[in-house]
Amino acid sequence: MWLFEQIVEFFSFQDVNIRYVALGTLLLGASSAVVGCFTFLRKKALVGDTIAHSILPGICLSFIIFKTKDPLMLLLGAMLSGWLSVYVVDYISANSKIKPDTAIGLTLSVFFGVGILLLTHIQHSGNSAQAGLDKFLFGKAASLVQNDVITFGIVSVILIGTIILFFKQFSLISFDVHFAKTIGLSVRTFEVILSTITVLAVAIGIQTVGVVLMAAMLITPAAAARFWTDKLKVMVIIAAIIGGVSGIFGAFISYTAPSMPTGPWIVAVLSFIAIGSMLVAPKNGAISKSRKQKKNQRKILEDNIIKLLYKLGEKENEFFKNRSIRTLKNYREYPEKKLLKGLNILKKKNQVVLVNDLWVLTEEGKKAGMRVVRIHRLWELYLTTYLRIAPDHVHEDAETIEHIITPEMESKLEHLLDYPEKDPHSANIPYKNEKDINE
Amino acid sequence: MSDFWIILTGCLASVSCGLLGCFLILRQMAMVGDAISHAVLPGIVIAFLFSGSLDSVPMLIGAATFGVITTYLIELFNKKGGLQKDASIGITFTWLFAIGVILISLYADDVHIDQDCVLFGEIAYVALEPLVSYIPGLSAPSTVWVLFIVMLLIIAMIIFGYKGLFLTTFDPSFAAAIGVSTVVWHYLLMSAVSVTTVVSFESVGAILVVALLIAPAATAYLITDKLPKMLVIAALVGVIASFGGYYLAVWLDASVAAAIASVLGIEFTLAFLFSPQDGIIIKRLRR
């Protein structure tokens, strides 16, 4: 009941503070997720991390120079040094043998080092106005006030507006830089715009979640969304929803348990969603992928066994003879367990029967085996006739394709090759209505 | 005497980190090192709950375990989840770091880990520690002892495992062909990185330890192509930064660890510009 009351109290948004915190984290989560989609797709997932660590020296310098905590001046400093760090990473990796990941680690840690040097210098200098600068380190989501939310609102509008305005250009430079160049798009300009809004998103978001976790606000929703869709527009929308929901959830947890930090909870929820998506997403998720893989392996196993039984029958001219596991093993080097598993599946499909521990093809099984053999031989013939591949090079390929070819493709092949009788190795190509052809 | 201990702590930490960093950047795993240094946080907190102190055996075990878990998760997300490498690094370390911070808040009464300390440490604390004497006639703060032992272990690992490390770094397929296990060396190196991160944690924190890992190695990499030379230069670069950083910090009245990182940045910039081999100014003159 306590939880329920808390939920009602929180989500009724009666309390002004709750309203600000929830709205602030929602805006932040959603807008940084939208921007993050593009850094993620451009395979620059750690750019957000670099910027987050690198804005500190800018903030401190602008405080030292202008002696003010005016958010706009601090933001200006933050943007300049964040921007510089992106440039430095590119410059180092372009002009030396240092690899990009080393350049990223180097830049972010040294910039951060300089930032901490300046920050501790300011703190020790006894200037009382400095109090609060450390919110750029750890974030202070729980203490969001009206002014912050207004700032977040404005920045979110700028970020999302820019993305909508240049959506086409951004998707071009994310997916195909070379194509973008050939159609005359100024790639450099849009890269600059994109990194500028990334810097802006980081500079704002870091005050809520802190240096280390800012990277997650950008890329984790994008990565999670990527599992659910292949369409960029849908991905951006899903990422925004995931980011926003996690933001509100984080705010809710630190509302019910005030000692709990908001930022880490937002990231914990985000990671939970991302890992969940990675597992259960219908098409790209790990579970459905491995299920598909298992299904394919079973199909291959079935096909191979039924093909073997058919070929043995063809060789001995006696399709419905009893055959022992050992005979089968002589021809196909499967472990006995695997062989038995495949035979049992075939038995359920009524393609083989078990008689006194020996396996026999059924009429249905013969048909199934014939089909695999036919496709195999048709394909071999297709390769030798149309692709001019030597007959002794086509078997391997046919071995793979025989499991994939659909009935439609099968009849196309038959038409194309005009119902041939022999494959390149002069083996008979069996047909369903064999008798009609023979007679 | 206190400045001696601070500089010595800096030197020990930066030599250990610099040596390991060489292998990290040559294996293109710089960001994996970064991820580990953040992701050991939950390990540190859990071990702290059990042992009640920062320099203890459970701490090292906790850290090494989480270092290996991090590496494993990154690979899992990358291979099974189909996420690109950098994204899986980013997701893994932010996730584990978030859990670490949540654990600290949850057990705030039992775990005395300062938030500032998590990020940038406080090397000056070493001077406040009581001296302990493990070898007759030699007494030092316990942090110095721990860092010293870890450094010896790392040097021993590099000397005795040189062949394995060398082969698995430069030619993993050849190493595998002659029966050197790439997996074993990989995880051994990652455990060494986690342990070093943890023993340096109190002094330099999770982010600045990354500077110690990467910057000396990257600087040395610009100066030489030979691995043994690179290792020595990286260690030297770290030692110079420890001295320079200390006096810079005294002059500015600022964090020593941050000053060390800043000096490392200056050293890298100098190598980047003037290295006889790869410096961009030298390259331009040659053209």
XYZ file of C-alpha atoms in Angstrom:
726
model
C 0.000 0.000 0.000
C 2.838 2.319 0.849
C 4.273 1.924 -2.612
C 0.907 2.556 -4.205
C 0.467 5.761 -2.237
C 3.915 6.879 -3.225
C 3.142 6.210 -6.860
C -0.112 8.133 -6.718
C 1.528 10.989 -4.879
C 4.409 11.169 -7.325
C 2.468 10.831 -10.534
C -0.270 13.222 -9.572
C 2.512 15.841 -9.739
C 0.810 17.892 -7.017
C 4.099 18.851 -5.411
C 5.824 21.616 -7.350
C 9.273 20.151 -6.749
C 8.211 16.777 -8.070
C 6.851 18.455 -11.148
C 10.165 20.191 -11.855
C 12.316 17.172 -11.197
C 10.135 14.829 -13.237
C 9.771 17.237 -16.130
C 13.487 18.015 -16.084
C 14.620 14.401 -16.128
C 12.013 13.566 -18.780
C 13.218 16.337 -21.096
C 16.841 15.493 -20.477
C 16.383 11.756 -20.991
C 14.402 12.148 -24.181
C 16.486 14.831 -25.855
C 19.859 13.269 -25.124
C 18.534 9.923 -26.392
C 17.524 11.545 -29.681
C 20.949 13.105 -30.160
C 22.604 9.870 -29.015
C 20.958 7.880 -31.808
C 23.185 9.623 -34.318
C 26.433 9.303 -32.375
C 25.570 5.632 -31.901
C 24.889 5.041 -35.570
C 28.021 6.908 -36.598
C 29.951 4.379 -34.504
C 31.165 7.152 -32.243
C 29.478 5.894 -29.108
C 32.272 7.105 -26.850
C 32.232 10.659 -28.143
C 29.675 11.497 -25.466
C 32.032 10.128 -22.834
C 34.903 12.215 -24.200
C 32.840 15.401 -24.184
C 31.439 14.746 -20.715
C 34.931 14.520 -19.231
C 36.295 17.379 -21.263
C 33.889 20.189 -20.488
C 35.214 20.612 -16.946
C 38.314 22.688 -17.800
C 36.121 25.002 -19.891
C 33.716 25.536 -17.013
C 36.518 26.245 -14.548
C 38.368 28.585 -16.910
C 35.282 30.594 -17.619
C 34.660 30.825 -13.869
C 38.237 31.984 -13.266
C 38.132 34.530 -16.077
C 34.656 35.963 -15.624
C 34.363 35.342 -11.881
C 30.714 34.434 -12.249
C 28.523 31.385 -12.111
C 26.178 32.766 -14.722
C 24.946 29.552 -16.377
C 25.265 31.033 -19.836
C 28.949 31.919 -19.416
C 29.697 28.500 -17.911
C 27.836 26.850 -20.774
C 29.918 28.818 -23.257
C 33.146 27.610 -21.640
C 31.809 24.071 -21.463
C 30.879 24.071 -25.131
C 34.255 25.427 -26.210
C 36.312 22.835 -24.351
C 33.907 20.011 -25.210
C 34.191 20.991 -28.821
C 37.961 21.239 -28.614
C 38.173 17.692 -27.216
C 36.271 16.256 -30.194
C 38.653 18.088 -32.502
C 41.730 16.923 -30.560
C 40.641 13.256 -30.766
C 40.184 13.542 -34.534
C 43.440 15.431 -34.960
C 45.541 12.965 -32.952
C 44.167 9.917 -34.719
C 44.511 11.533 -38.140
C 48.058 12.816 -37.677
C 49.872 10.085 -35.781
C 49.953 6.330 -35.445
C 47.883 6.602 -32.248
C 44.656 4.609 -32.690
C 41.271 6.318 -32.196
C 40.432 4.491 -28.959
C 43.775 5.467 -27.421
C 43.222 9.040 -28.562
C 39.797 9.050 -26.879
C 41.092 7.660 -23.574
C 44.057 10.026 -23.607
C 42.009 13.118 -24.395
C 39.237 12.496 -21.912
C 41.532 11.660 -19.008
C 43.948 14.529 -19.585
C 41.174 17.102 -20.124
C 39.510 15.826 -16.984
C 42.825 16.013 -15.136
C 43.261 19.648 -16.136
C 39.647 20.280 -15.127
C 40.155 18.796 -11.663
C 43.426 20.721 -11.317
C 41.575 23.978 -11.957
C 38.570 22.968 -9.861
C 40.639 22.059 -6.792
C 42.655 25.240 -7.306
C 39.431 27.273 -7.267
C 38.082 25.407 -4.247
C 41.267 25.900 -2.265
C 41.516 29.551 -3.185
C 38.762 30.262 -0.710
C 36.415 31.906 -3.167
C 33.034 31.192 -1.633
C 31.248 31.827 -4.933
C 32.620 28.513 -6.254
C 30.227 26.367 -4.212
C 28.109 24.334 -6.585
C 30.629 24.003 -9.395
C 31.000 20.358 -8.420
C 27.511 19.632 -9.709
C 29.284 19.258 -13.030
C 31.013 16.223 -11.539
C 28.241 14.293 -9.886
C 25.031 15.897 -11.073
C 22.236 17.125 -8.874
C 19.002 15.898 -10.368
C 17.015 15.915 -7.159
C 17.500 19.635 -6.683
C 16.176 20.791 -10.043
C 14.280 24.077 -9.770
C 12.025 25.995 -12.080
C 14.868 27.843 -13.814
C 16.646 24.577 -14.614
C 13.518 23.133 -16.152
C 13.060 26.216 -18.284
C 16.674 25.895 -19.470
C 16.145 22.183 -20.171
C 13.001 23.000 -22.089
C 14.743 25.558 -24.276
C 17.717 23.292 -24.913
C 15.474 20.311 -25.699
C 13.596 22.402 -28.237
C 16.896 23.451 -29.821
C 18.207 19.867 -29.906
C 15.078 18.194 -31.203
C 14.360 21.072 -33.580
C 17.835 20.800 -35.103
C 17.441 17.050 -35.490
C 14.049 17.416 -37.223
C 15.319 20.216 -39.436
C 18.399 18.313 -40.652
C 17.039 14.794 -40.255
C 17.798 13.861 -43.847
C 21.346 15.202 -43.775
C 22.111 13.591 -40.421
C 20.859 10.212 -41.555
C 22.967 10.500 -44.712
C 26.176 11.205 -42.822
C 25.313 8.468 -40.324
C 24.780 5.728 -42.876
C 26.731 6.590 -45.982
C 29.296 9.365 -45.814
C 30.634 8.628 -49.292
C 27.223 8.830 -50.883
C 26.563 12.063 -49.014
C 29.785 13.477 -50.457
C 28.991 12.421 -54.014
C 25.608 14.128 -53.995
C 27.350 17.319 -52.936
C 26.355 17.484 -49.298
C 28.787 19.421 -47.163
C 29.586 16.554 -44.811
C 31.950 18.635 -42.695
C 29.279 21.244 -41.969
C 26.749 18.712 -40.755
C 29.345 16.861 -38.721
C 30.100 20.149 -36.990
C 26.406 20.827 -36.372
C 25.935 17.309 -35.022
C 28.892 17.510 -32.654
C 27.769 20.950 -31.532
C 24.353 19.697 -30.469
C 26.013 16.670 -28.865
C 28.234 18.996 -26.827
C 25.163 21.038 -25.883
C 23.252 17.927 -24.789
C 26.192 16.766 -22.688
C 26.834 20.160 -21.112
C 23.227 20.333 -19.924
C 22.776 16.686 -19.010
C 25.964 16.385 -16.998
C 24.525 18.700 -14.334
C 21.884 16.086 -13.697
C 23.665 12.731 -13.967
C 27.354 13.579 -13.610
C 30.521 13.046 -15.663
C 30.735 9.286 -15.806
C 27.135 8.431 -16.488
C 26.470 11.016 -19.191
C 27.750 8.610 -21.854
C 24.923 6.236 -20.977
C 22.251 8.920 -21.395
C 23.356 9.267 -25.012
C 24.049 5.758 -26.201
C 22.162 3.299 -24.007
C 18.652 4.302 -25.199
C 19.894 4.308 -28.787
C 21.401 0.846 -28.435
C 18.208 -0.452 -26.834
C 16.020 1.050 -29.553
C 18.201 -0.393 -32.281
C 17.118 -3.914 -31.300
C 13.452 -3.170 -31.940
C 13.552 -1.634 -35.359
C 15.507 -1.149 -38.565
C 13.924 2.206 -39.363
C 15.762 5.327 -38.239
C 12.657 7.408 -37.521
C 11.117 4.669 -35.401
C 14.440 4.146 -33.645
C 14.714 7.813 -32.699
C 11.184 7.789 -31.303
C 11.678 4.568 -29.324
C 14.983 5.888 -27.952
C 13.302 9.116 -26.865
C 10.571 7.171 -25.069
C 13.090 4.898 -23.343
C 15.193 7.895 -22.312
C 12.189 9.835 -21.025
C 10.663 6.924 -19.119
C 13.994 6.070 -17.466
C 14.393 9.717 -16.503
C 11.024 9.853 -14.760
C 11.611 6.472 -13.144
C 14.959 7.619 -11.738
C 13.270 10.725 -10.357
C 10.538 8.570 -8.815
C 13.022 6.304 -7.040
C 14.930 9.142 -5.472
C 11.594 10.660 -4.490
C 10.515 7.559 -2.578
C 13.989 6.981 -1.145
C 15.577 10.413 -0.794
C 19.047 9.039 -0.051
C 19.113 7.397 -3.476
C 20.951 9.279 -6.222
C 18.824 10.079 -9.281
C 21.460 9.843 -12.016
C 22.710 6.329 -11.239
C 19.135 5.083 -10.984
C 18.271 6.552 -14.376
C 21.268 4.752 -15.825
C 20.444 1.519 -13.987
C 16.928 1.580 -15.489
C 18.312 2.431 -18.921
C 20.784 -0.454 -18.771
C 18.052 -2.805 -17.604
C 15.909 -1.857 -20.606
C 18.863 -2.163 -22.972
C 19.900 -5.592 -21.718
C 16.275 -6.744 -21.750
C 15.913 -5.552 -25.345
C 19.111 -7.296 -26.300
C 17.644 -10.536 -25.004
C 13.982 -10.494 -25.997
C 13.602 -8.177 -28.994
C 11.618 -10.153 -31.593
C 13.974 -9.987 -34.555
C 17.398 -8.906 -33.384
C 17.283 -10.172 -29.810
C 19.717 -12.820 -28.638
C 16.979 -15.295 -27.691
C 15.148 -15.158 -31.005
C 18.467 -15.261 -32.843
C 19.599 -18.384 -31.045
C 16.170 -19.974 -31.519
C 16.379 -19.299 -35.229
C 19.860 -20.752 -35.290
C 18.726 -23.906 -33.485
C 15.816 -24.284 -35.880
C 18.157 -24.018 -38.832
C 20.548 -26.551 -37.358
C 17.684 -28.986 -36.807
C 16.492 -28.537 -40.362
C 19.999 -29.208 -41.662
C 20.261 -32.324 -39.510
C 16.872 -33.631 -40.694
C 17.667 -32.916 -44.334
C 21.036 -34.624 -44.133
C 19.698 -37.799 -42.522
C 16.719 -38.181 -44.836
C 18.992 -37.504 -47.796
C 21.373 -40.194 -46.600
C 18.570 -42.762 -46.254
C 17.322 -41.895 -49.719
C 20.762 -42.126 -51.293
C 21.407 -45.484 -49.652
C 18.116 -46.713 -51.071
C 19.024 -45.351 -54.451
C 22.401 -47.071 -54.367
C 21.060 -50.453 -53.326
C 17.885 -49.984 -55.308
C 15.872 -50.820 -52.218
C 14.355 -47.805 -50.537
C 12.453 -49.459 -47.733
C 15.213 -51.595 -46.234
C 15.936 -51.684 -42.475
C 19.121 -49.839 -41.621
C 21.057 -49.784 -38.351
C 22.552 -46.737 -36.705
C 25.992 -48.162 -37.393
C 25.392 -48.289 -41.135
C 24.289 -44.684 -41.091
C 27.320 -43.698 -39.070
C 29.580 -45.238 -41.693
C 28.345 -42.744 -44.238
C 27.869 -39.640 -42.135
C 30.158 -38.847 -39.254
C 27.622 -37.652 -36.745
C 27.868 -38.554 -33.076
C 25.333 -41.246 -32.292
C 23.355 -38.957 -30.000
C 22.894 -36.350 -32.702
C 21.950 -38.986 -35.246
C 19.332 -40.447 -32.910
C 17.937 -36.982 -32.184
C 17.491 -36.337 -35.897
C 15.934 -39.770 -36.511
C 13.459 -39.249 -33.695
C 12.366 -35.916 -35.135
C 11.889 -37.622 -38.512
C 9.934 -40.373 -36.806
C 7.538 -37.823 -35.361
C 7.125 -36.397 -38.840
C 6.290 -39.896 -40.025
C 9.193 -39.969 -42.438
C 10.911 -42.967 -40.845
C 9.729 -45.821 -38.626
C 11.624 -47.856 -36.061
C 11.415 -51.627 -36.537
C 13.370 -53.863 -34.119
C 15.930 -51.151 -33.471
C 16.374 -50.603 -37.194
C 15.285 -47.556 -39.143
C 13.131 -47.712 -42.277
C 12.051 -44.966 -44.681
C 8.338 -44.433 -45.134
C 6.746 -43.419 -48.419
C 6.631 -39.867 -47.072
C 10.263 -40.040 -46.031
C 11.257 -41.207 -49.453
C 9.542 -38.169 -50.966
C 11.301 -35.812 -48.545
C 14.686 -37.411 -49.204
C 14.082 -37.290 -52.916
C 13.375 -33.599 -52.748
C 16.658 -32.790 -50.977
C 18.603 -34.917 -53.448
C 16.794 -33.337 -56.387
C 17.519 -29.798 -55.249
C 21.140 -30.712 -54.611
C 21.613 -32.130 -58.086
C 19.637 -29.413 -59.827
C 21.777 -26.814 -58.141
C 24.979 -28.565 -59.176
C 23.763 -28.608 -62.744
C 22.737 -24.971 -62.520
C 26.210 -24.001 -61.329
C 27.992 -25.931 -64.083
C 25.648 -24.768 -66.851
C 25.082 -21.154 -65.994
C 28.092 -20.182 -63.909
C 30.532 -22.474 -65.724
C 31.965 -23.868 -62.524
C 33.892 -27.126 -62.827
C 31.782 -30.166 -61.831
C 34.209 -31.099 -59.046
C 33.746 -27.709 -57.367
C 29.979 -27.592 -57.051
C 29.236 -30.160 -54.368
C 30.097 -28.008 -51.338
C 27.899 -25.177 -52.486
C 24.974 -27.493 -53.198
C 25.402 -29.031 -49.752
C 24.582 -25.610 -48.259
C 21.909 -24.414 -50.642
C 19.834 -27.605 -50.464
C 18.520 -26.558 -47.057
C 17.530 -23.092 -48.155
C 15.790 -23.435 -51.511
C 12.042 -22.874 -51.400
C 9.521 -24.825 -53.519
C 9.124 -21.745 -55.747
C 12.842 -21.562 -56.417
C 12.848 -25.293 -56.973
C 10.270 -25.138 -59.750
C 12.068 -22.154 -61.275
C 15.258 -24.204 -61.404
C 13.405 -27.096 -62.996
C 11.948 -24.835 -65.678
C 15.217 -23.068 -66.310
C 17.122 -26.314 -66.760
C 14.181 -27.923 -68.582
C 13.691 -30.950 -66.279
C 17.136 -32.469 -66.823
C 17.677 -36.180 -66.175
C 21.347 -36.206 -65.134
C 23.413 -33.980 -62.864
C 27.033 -33.032 -63.715
C 28.252 -36.257 -62.090
C 25.851 -38.313 -64.243
C 23.656 -39.219 -61.322
C 19.927 -39.390 -61.936
C 17.874 -36.400 -60.911
C 14.804 -37.923 -59.236
C 11.331 -36.404 -59.798
C 8.085 -36.842 -57.904
C 6.339 -38.381 -60.862
C 9.356 -40.421 -61.799
C 7.369 -43.153 -63.425
C 5.731 -40.773 -65.888
C 9.072 -39.511 -67.064
C 10.632 -42.968 -67.337
C 7.764 -44.419 -69.281
C 59.035 13.719 4.508
C 55.415 13.940 3.366
C 56.350 15.186 -0.110
C 58.697 12.220 -0.474
C 55.883 9.741 0.208
C 53.485 11.526 -2.129
C 55.979 11.581 -4.991
C 56.916 7.952 -4.345
C 53.243 6.912 -4.405
C 52.812 8.750 -7.692
C 55.872 7.069 -9.158
C 54.845 3.562 -8.076
C 51.295 3.952 -9.398
C 52.386 5.509 -12.661
C 55.084 2.917 -13.335
C 52.607 0.028 -12.810
C 49.977 1.735 -14.930
C 52.417 2.810 -17.623
C 53.761 -0.717 -18.111
C 50.294 -2.225 -18.396
C 49.152 0.660 -20.573
C 51.715 -0.261 -23.230
C 50.021 -3.612 -23.730
C 46.570 -2.056 -23.601
C 47.188 0.433 -26.360
C 49.074 -2.058 -28.530
C 46.135 -4.433 -28.241
C 43.779 -1.546 -29.034
C 42.145 -2.002 -25.685
C 42.714 1.462 -24.260
C 39.006 1.995 -23.718
C 38.625 -1.438 -22.153
C 41.149 -0.240 -19.565
C 39.043 2.867 -19.085
C 35.922 0.741 -18.665
C 37.576 -1.536 -16.096
C 38.805 1.376 -14.030
C 35.185 2.547 -13.665
C 33.511 -0.825 -13.446
C 35.541 -2.105 -10.477
C 33.565 0.293 -8.278
C 30.839 -2.206 -7.299
C 33.606 -4.740 -6.571
C 35.296 -2.236 -4.296
C 32.063 -1.463 -2.456
C 31.125 -5.125 -1.980
C 34.635 -5.979 -0.788
C 34.535 -2.969 1.529
C 31.336 -4.290 3.106
C 33.110 -7.561 3.839
C 36.509 -6.341 4.947
C 35.928 -2.784 6.133
C 39.022 -1.279 4.593
C 40.366 -0.230 1.231
C 43.741 -1.958 1.258
C 43.065 -5.610 1.802
C 43.067 -8.940 0.067
C 39.253 -9.153 -0.345
C 39.467 -5.787 -2.079
C 41.936 -7.092 -4.636
C 39.859 -10.210 -5.218
C 36.665 -8.167 -5.566
C 38.356 -5.850 -8.006
C 39.932 -8.570 -10.094
C 36.582 -10.366 -10.281
C 34.774 -7.279 -11.495
C 37.549 -6.526 -13.948
C 37.092 -9.953 -15.492
C 33.279 -9.606 -15.410
C 33.589 -6.277 -17.244
C 35.773 -7.739 -19.965
C 33.436 -10.685 -20.289
C 30.302 -8.518 -20.480
C 31.847 -6.277 -23.128
C 32.599 -9.314 -25.262
C 29.182 -10.836 -24.586
C 27.298 -7.696 -25.655
C 29.591 -7.397 -28.637
C 29.344 -10.990 -29.888
C 25.955 -12.278 -28.718
C 24.131 -8.970 -28.601
C 25.540 -7.701 -31.874
C 26.428 -4.296 -30.415
C 29.426 -2.531 -31.875
C 32.504 -2.640 -29.645
C 32.571 0.955 -28.420
C 28.854 0.947 -27.608
C 29.183 -2.243 -25.603
C 32.101 -0.707 -23.683
C 30.058 2.431 -22.968
C 26.996 0.537 -21.822
C 28.913 -1.914 -19.633
C 30.979 0.525 -17.623
C 28.223 3.092 -17.081
C 25.929 0.316 -15.914
C 28.424 -1.136 -13.424
C 29.502 2.312 -12.247
C 25.860 3.258 -11.642
C 25.413 0.096 -9.582
C 28.545 1.020 -7.629
C 27.249 4.500 -6.803
C 23.849 3.079 -5.843
C 25.564 0.578 -3.527
C 27.556 3.382 -1.917
C 24.344 5.317 -1.211
C 22.601 2.179 0.009
C 25.308 1.314 2.529
C 26.451 4.872 3.174
C 26.711 4.137 6.908
C 29.103 1.223 6.432
C 31.062 2.210 3.374
C 33.287 5.201 3.855
C 34.100 6.009 0.285
C 34.102 9.673 -0.550
C 32.399 10.603 -3.800
C 35.244 12.912 -4.786
C 37.643 10.078 -4.078
C 35.849 7.837 -6.542
C 36.548 10.243 -9.356
C 39.936 11.724 -8.636
C 41.300 10.295 -5.396
C 43.471 12.088 -2.889
C 47.108 11.158 -3.040
C 48.027 13.459 -0.152
C 46.333 11.067 2.298
C 49.313 8.773 1.953
C 51.399 11.208 3.981
C 48.929 10.958 6.866
C 49.180 7.189 7.149
C 51.195 5.669 9.980
C 54.439 4.035 8.888
C 54.556 0.257 8.856
C 57.673 -1.840 8.726
C 57.517 -5.178 6.920
C 61.259 -5.423 6.294
C 63.526 -4.540 9.228
C 64.949 -1.071 8.815
C 62.425 -0.070 6.168
C 59.173 1.581 7.159
C 56.624 3.134 4.826
C 52.899 3.898 4.683
C 50.894 0.783 3.861
C 49.636 2.263 0.571
C 53.243 2.543 -0.553
C 53.876 -1.073 0.418
C 50.853 -2.300 -1.510
C 51.707 -0.252 -4.591
C 55.297 -1.423 -4.404
C 54.322 -5.099 -4.231
C 51.872 -4.727 -7.112
C 54.550 -3.011 -9.169
C 56.988 -5.860 -8.493
C 54.330 -8.387 -9.491
C 53.643 -6.558 -12.738
C 57.336 -6.299 -13.573
C 57.695 -10.013 -12.819
C 54.704 -10.823 -15.006
C 56.207 -8.866 -17.885
C 59.694 -10.353 -17.510
C 58.638 -13.970 -17.069
C 55.637 -13.819 -19.370
C 57.296 -11.634 -21.982
C 57.018 -14.181 -24.753
C 53.332 -14.892 -24.119
C 52.409 -11.231 -23.808
C 54.455 -10.285 -26.854
C 53.045 -13.008 -29.097
C 49.407 -12.615 -28.059
C 49.723 -8.847 -28.542
C 51.287 -8.753 -31.984
C 50.325 -12.017 -33.604
C 47.447 -13.767 -31.829
C 46.926 -16.321 -34.593
C 50.591 -17.346 -34.575
C 50.464 -17.527 -30.776
C 47.442 -19.791 -30.976
C 49.162 -21.930 -33.597
C 52.167 -22.624 -31.381
C 49.951 -23.316 -28.386
C 50.114 -20.034 -26.462
C 46.647 -19.374 -25.076
C 45.431 -15.909 -26.055
C 42.497 -16.213 -23.658
C 44.708 -16.856 -20.631
C 46.975 -13.881 -21.347
C 43.995 -11.703 -22.143
C 42.308 -12.341 -18.812
C 45.603 -12.242 -16.911
C 46.295 -8.788 -18.313
C 42.761 -7.630 -17.525
C 43.065 -8.890 -13.932
C 46.372 -7.057 -13.590
C 44.714 -3.879 -14.866
C 41.857 -4.234 -12.361
C 44.176 -4.875 -9.428
C 46.366 -1.916 -10.362
C 43.306 0.278 -10.742
C 42.130 -0.640 -7.277
C 45.409 -0.135 -5.489
C 45.757 3.222 -7.243
C 42.097 4.038 -6.593
C 42.515 5.814 -3.256
C 45.390 7.846 -4.565
C 44.270 8.845 -8.026
C 40.627 7.820 -8.473
C 38.783 6.093 -11.284
C 39.195 8.654 -14.042
C 42.744 9.833 -13.483
C 44.007 6.279 -13.332
C 43.025 6.194 -17.006
C 45.462 9.028 -17.649
C 48.194 7.003 -15.937
C 47.316 3.925 -17.997
C 47.096 5.530 -21.410
C 49.148 8.734 -21.526
C 52.655 7.359 -20.697
C 52.162 4.432 -23.075
C 50.885 6.661 -25.881
C 53.810 9.045 -25.356
C 56.301 6.177 -25.457
C 54.585 4.743 -28.531
C 55.298 7.968 -30.422
C 58.976 7.823 -29.479
C 59.864 4.210 -30.275
C 58.735 1.124 -32.162
C 60.456 -1.415 -29.911
C 58.407 -2.907 -27.121
C 61.170 -3.131 -24.467
C 62.170 0.481 -25.106
C 58.539 1.513 -25.073
C 58.048 -0.080 -21.637
C 61.068 1.714 -20.181
C 60.116 5.068 -21.705
C 56.522 4.739 -20.480
C 57.760 4.123 -16.942
C 60.110 7.125 -17.172
C 57.354 9.372 -18.511
C 55.230 8.380 -15.512
C 58.036 9.108 -13.036
C 58.749 12.534 -14.552
C 55.029 13.358 -14.391
C 54.910 12.334 -10.726
C 57.672 14.788 -9.823
C 56.395 17.539 -12.107
C 52.810 17.007 -11.009
C 53.667 17.246 -7.333
C 55.391 20.612 -7.655
C 52.716 21.939 -10.023
C 50.075 20.975 -7.461
C 51.978 22.642 -4.637
C 52.376 25.776 -6.721
C 48.669 25.948 -7.644
C 47.424 24.522 -4.325
C 45.438 21.881 -6.223
C 44.928 18.116 -6.479
C 48.204 16.228 -6.965
C 46.678 13.433 -9.069
C 45.053 15.960 -11.391
C 48.363 17.788 -11.722
C 50.101 14.528 -12.625
C 47.488 13.927 -15.350
C 48.016 17.464 -16.630
C 51.792 17.007 -16.811
C 51.223 13.722 -18.650
C 49.170 15.706 -21.155
C 52.053 18.145 -21.618
C 54.536 15.291 -22.085
C 52.304 13.701 -24.711
C 51.920 17.001 -26.536
C 55.711 17.433 -26.609
C 56.178 13.928 -28.007
C 53.382 14.527 -30.489
C 55.116 17.638 -31.766
C 58.822 16.852 -31.461
C 59.297 13.084 -31.365
C 62.280 12.324 -33.639
C 60.261 9.518 -35.195
C 56.659 10.597 -35.446
C 56.498 14.199 -34.240
C 54.382 16.244 -36.619
C 56.921 19.053 -36.702
C 59.734 16.646 -37.597
C 57.526 15.068 -40.235
C 56.753 18.457 -41.709
C 60.436 19.438 -41.790
C 61.332 16.214 -43.560
C 58.784 16.786 -46.274
